[in-house]
Coordinates of C-alpha atoms in Angstrom, one line a residue:
Chain A
X8 CA -100.6 83.9 -18.0
X9 CA -103.1 82.6 -15.5
X10 CA -103.5 85.3 -11.9
X11 CA -104.1 82.4 -10.0
X12 CA -102.3 79.0 -8.1
X13 CA -104.5 76.1 -7.3
X14 CA -102.9 72.0 -5.9
X15 CA -102.8 70.0 -8.9
X16 CA -104.6 67.9 -7.9
X17 CA -106.5 66.5 -4.6
X18 CA -108.4 63.2 -3.2
X19 CA -112.3 63.6 -1.6
X20 CA -113.6 60.6 0.0
X21 CA -117.7 60.9 -1.5
X22 CA -119.7 62.5 0.9
X23 CA -118.2 64.6 2.7
X24 CA -117.2 67.9 1.8
X25 CA -114.6 69.0 -1.2
X26 CA -112.8 72.3 -0.3
X27 CA -110.8 73.3 -3.4
X28 CA -108.3 76.2 -2.6
X29 CA -106.8 79.2 -5.2
X30 CA -104.5 82.2 -4.8
X31 CA -104.4 85.4 -5.8
X32 CA -102.6 87.3 -4.7
X33 CA -102.3 90.4 -6.8
X34 CA -106.1 90.5 -7.6
X35 CA -107.4 93.9 -8.6
X36 CA -110.3 96.2 -6.9
X37 CA -112.4 95.6 -9.9
X38 CA -111.6 91.6 -10.8
X39 CA -114.1 89.3 -9.9
X40 CA -112.9 85.1 -9.1
X41 CA -114.7 82.7 -11.7
X42 CA -114.3 79.1 -11.3
X43 CA -115.4 76.8 -13.8
X44 CA -115.0 72.9 -13.9
X45 CA -114.4 70.5 -16.8
X46 CA -115.1 67.1 -16.7
X47 CA -112.8 63.9 -18.9
X48 CA -114.8 64.8 -22.8
X49 CA -117.0 67.5 -22.7
X50 CA -116.4 71.4 -22.1
X51 CA -116.4 74.0 -18.9
X52 CA -118.5 74.5 -17.7
X53 CA -119.1 77.7 -14.7
X54 CA -119.5 76.8 -11.7
X55 CA -120.2 80.3 -9.4
X56 CA -118.5 83.7 -9.8
X57 CA -118.8 86.2 -6.0
X58 CA -115.4 89.8 -5.9
X59 CA -116.1 90.2 -2.1
X60 CA -119.2 88.1 -0.5
X61 CA -119.1 84.3 -0.5
X62 CA -122.1 82.6 -2.4
X63 CA -123.4 79.9 -2.6
X64 CA -125.5 78.5 -5.9
X65 CA -127.6 74.8 -5.9
X66 CA -123.4 73.8 -6.9
X67 CA -120.9 75.0 -4.8
X68 CA -119.7 77.7 -2.1
X69 CA -117.6 80.3 -2.5
X70 CA -115.4 81.7 0.4
X71 CA -112.9 84.7 -0.6
X72 CA -110.6 85.7 1.9
X73 CA -111.1 89.3 3.3
X74 CA -108.1 90.9 2.0
X75 CA -109.4 88.6 -1.6
X76 CA -105.8 87.2 -1.8
X77 CA -107.1 83.9 -1.7
X78 CA -110.7 81.6 -1.8
X79 CA -112.1 78.5 -1.2
X80 CA -114.6 76.4 -3.7
X81 CA -116.6 74.3 -1.6
X82 CA -119.1 70.8 -3.0
X83 CA -120.5 70.6 0.2
X84 CA -121.1 66.5 -0.1
X85 CA -118.5 65.3 -2.9
X86 CA -120.1 62.6 -5.2
X87 CA -118.3 60.7 -8.8
X88 CA -119.7 62.5 -10.6
X89 CA -117.7 65.5 -9.6
X90 CA -115.2 64.1 -10.1
X91 CA -113.4 66.9 -12.8
X92 CA -110.6 69.5 -12.9
X93 CA -111.5 73.0 -11.4
X94 CA -110.4 75.8 -12.8
X95 CA -110.4 78.7 -10.5
X96 CA -110.0 82.2 -12.4
X97 CA -109.5 86.3 -12.0
X98 CA -110.8 89.1 -14.1
X99 CA -112.7 92.2 -14.6
X100 CA -116.8 91.6 -15.4
X101 CA -116.2 94.3 -18.3
X102 CA -113.9 95.9 -21.0
X103 CA -112.1 92.8 -22.5
X104 CA -111.0 91.1 -19.7
X105 CA -110.8 87.2 -21.0
X106 CA -110.9 84.0 -19.2
X107 CA -107.1 82.5 -18.8
X108 CA -107.7 79.2 -17.5
X109 CA -104.3 77.6 -15.3
X110 CA -103.8 74.3 -15.3
X111 CA -106.8 73.5 -12.6
X112 CA -106.6 71.4 -10.4
X113 CA -107.0 68.1 -11.0
X114 CA -110.0 66.3 -7.6
X115 CA -110.4 63.2 -7.3
X116 CA -113.5 61.5 -5.2
X117 CA -113.1 58.9 -3.8
X118 CA -115.7 55.3 -3.6
Chain B
X10 CA -132.9 75.0 -24.2
X11 CA -129.8 73.4 -26.1
X12 CA -126.2 74.7 -25.8
X13 CA -123.5 75.0 -27.7
X14 CA -122.8 72.4 -30.6
X15 CA -119.9 71.0 -32.4
X16 CA -118.6 68.9 -35.3
X17 CA -116.8 66.4 -35.4
X18 CA -117.4 65.1 -32.2
X19 CA -113.6 63.9 -33.5
X20 CA -111.1 63.9 -36.4
X21 CA -108.0 62.6 -37.4
X22 CA -106.1 63.8 -40.1
X23 CA -102.8 63.9 -41.9
X24 CA -100.1 66.8 -41.7
X25 CA -100.8 69.1 -44.5
X26 CA -104.1 68.0 -45.3
X27 CA -106.5 70.7 -44.2
X28 CA -109.7 70.5 -41.7
X29 CA -113.2 72.1 -40.0
X30 CA -114.0 72.6 -37.5
X31 CA -118.5 74.0 -37.3
X32 CA -120.0 75.9 -33.9
X33 CA -123.2 76.5 -33.7
X34 CA -123.9 79.0 -30.4
X35 CA -126.9 79.0 -28.1
X36 CA -129.6 80.7 -29.7
X37 CA -129.2 84.1 -29.0
X38 CA -126.1 84.8 -27.4
X39 CA -123.7 87.3 -29.9
X40 CA -120.5 86.9 -28.2
X41 CA -119.0 83.7 -30.0
X42 CA -115.0 81.4 -28.3
X43 CA -113.0 79.5 -30.6
X44 CA -110.2 78.1 -27.7
X45 CA -107.1 75.2 -28.0
X46 CA -107.0 73.1 -26.1
X47 CA -103.0 70.8 -25.0
X48 CA -103.4 68.0 -23.4
X49 CA -103.1 68.4 -19.4
X50 CA -103.5 72.1 -19.8
X51 CA -106.1 74.9 -20.3
X52 CA -107.8 76.0 -22.7
X53 CA -105.8 79.3 -24.3
X54 CA -108.4 82.0 -26.4
X55 CA -107.8 81.7 -30.2
X56 CA -110.5 84.0 -31.6
X57 CA -114.0 86.5 -29.9
X58 CA -117.1 87.6 -32.0
X59 CA -119.0 90.3 -31.1
X60 CA -122.0 88.5 -33.6
X61 CA -119.9 88.6 -37.2
X62 CA -117.2 90.6 -36.4
X63 CA -113.3 89.3 -34.8
X64 CA -112.8 91.8 -31.9
X65 CA -109.8 89.7 -30.2
X66 CA -107.2 87.5 -32.4
X67 CA -104.9 88.1 -31.2
X68 CA -103.3 84.5 -30.2
X69 CA -105.0 82.7 -33.6
X70 CA -101.6 81.7 -35.5
X71 CA -103.1 83.9 -39.1
X72 CA -100.5 81.6 -41.7
X73 CA -102.7 78.1 -41.3
X74 CA -105.5 78.9 -39.4
X75 CA -108.8 81.1 -40.2
X76 CA -112.8 81.4 -39.3
X77 CA -115.6 82.9 -39.9
X78 CA -119.4 83.7 -38.2
X79 CA -121.0 84.9 -40.7
X80 CA -124.9 86.0 -40.0
X81 CA -123.4 86.5 -36.7
X82 CA -124.9 82.5 -35.5
X83 CA -122.5 79.0 -36.7
X84 CA -118.9 79.6 -36.5
X85 CA -115.7 78.1 -38.6
X86 CA -112.4 78.0 -37.5
X87 CA -110.6 76.0 -40.4
X88 CA -106.6 75.1 -40.7
X89 CA -104.6 74.6 -44.0
X90 CA -102.4 72.9 -44.0
X91 CA -102.2 70.6 -40.3
X92 CA -99.1 69.9 -38.7
X93 CA -98.6 68.1 -35.9
X94 CA -98.7 69.8 -33.2
X95 CA -102.2 71.3 -33.9
X96 CA -103.8 68.2 -32.8
X97 CA -105.4 69.0 -29.7
X98 CA -109.0 69.4 -28.3
X99 CA -110.8 72.2 -30.2
X100 CA -113.3 74.3 -27.9
X101 CA -116.5 76.5 -29.1
X102 CA -118.2 79.2 -26.6
X103 CA -120.4 81.2 -26.6
X104 CA -122.0 83.7 -24.2
X105 CA -125.0 86.6 -24.2
X106 CA -122.3 88.9 -25.0
X107 CA -118.8 90.5 -23.2
X108 CA -120.1 91.6 -19.9
X109 CA -121.8 88.3 -19.4
X110 CA -120.2 86.3 -16.4
X111 CA -121.0 82.9 -17.9
X112 CA -119.3 81.6 -21.2
X113 CA -121.2 78.1 -22.2
X114 CA -118.9 75.6 -24.1
X115 CA -119.4 72.9 -26.5
X116 CA -118.1 69.1 -26.2
X117 CA -115.1 70.2 -28.9
X118 CA -113.9 68.9 -31.1
X119 CA -110.7 65.8 -31.0
X120 CA -108.0 66.7 -33.7
X121 CA -105.1 64.2 -34.1
X122 CA -103.2 64.9 -36.7
X123 CA -100.9 62.1 -38.1

């Protein structure tokens, strides 16, 4: 079973920041938080990952709470092309831990 | 750089027929994964290869599913015979090795069993 909880769907206006929450209250000390997204008719695409500190790359920012029990993916200026299902995943970076996808959050960007 | 290539993109067959899916991973990627994605669900891992060796096939229904990765590059996933419940998208992914953060996914093969 997935170790994360996400809202099934969210809407965001084009040009605004999209903030996607994720709860992972049972996360272990050696587990990272990963985000992937899946645009319609495509395979999942890696976005970002982090352990404790906030992370930023060209696609998004990841904010992890101090207790690491939840996180938020931020798309700073959402466009219509960001419409997708976003998956929050926790996994260990070492060993045989698998990526277990939940149902994700379906993000609709509204024009 | 070319991404993960899968073929065919779409396949429609009648139940009890065999079907095969092909995957060509990113050059140099040692780890290859096959996932199945049912409608409205996230992908589920079927099998993982480290080079030629299948190191995790616990979720592969072995009575009808088989996979191979000869020479540690391309891989084929086969279903024989197909059942109605096998209708899904079959995704292939690869990574540099199992410890690497990023898995790169192909576009998938959408299988419809009638």
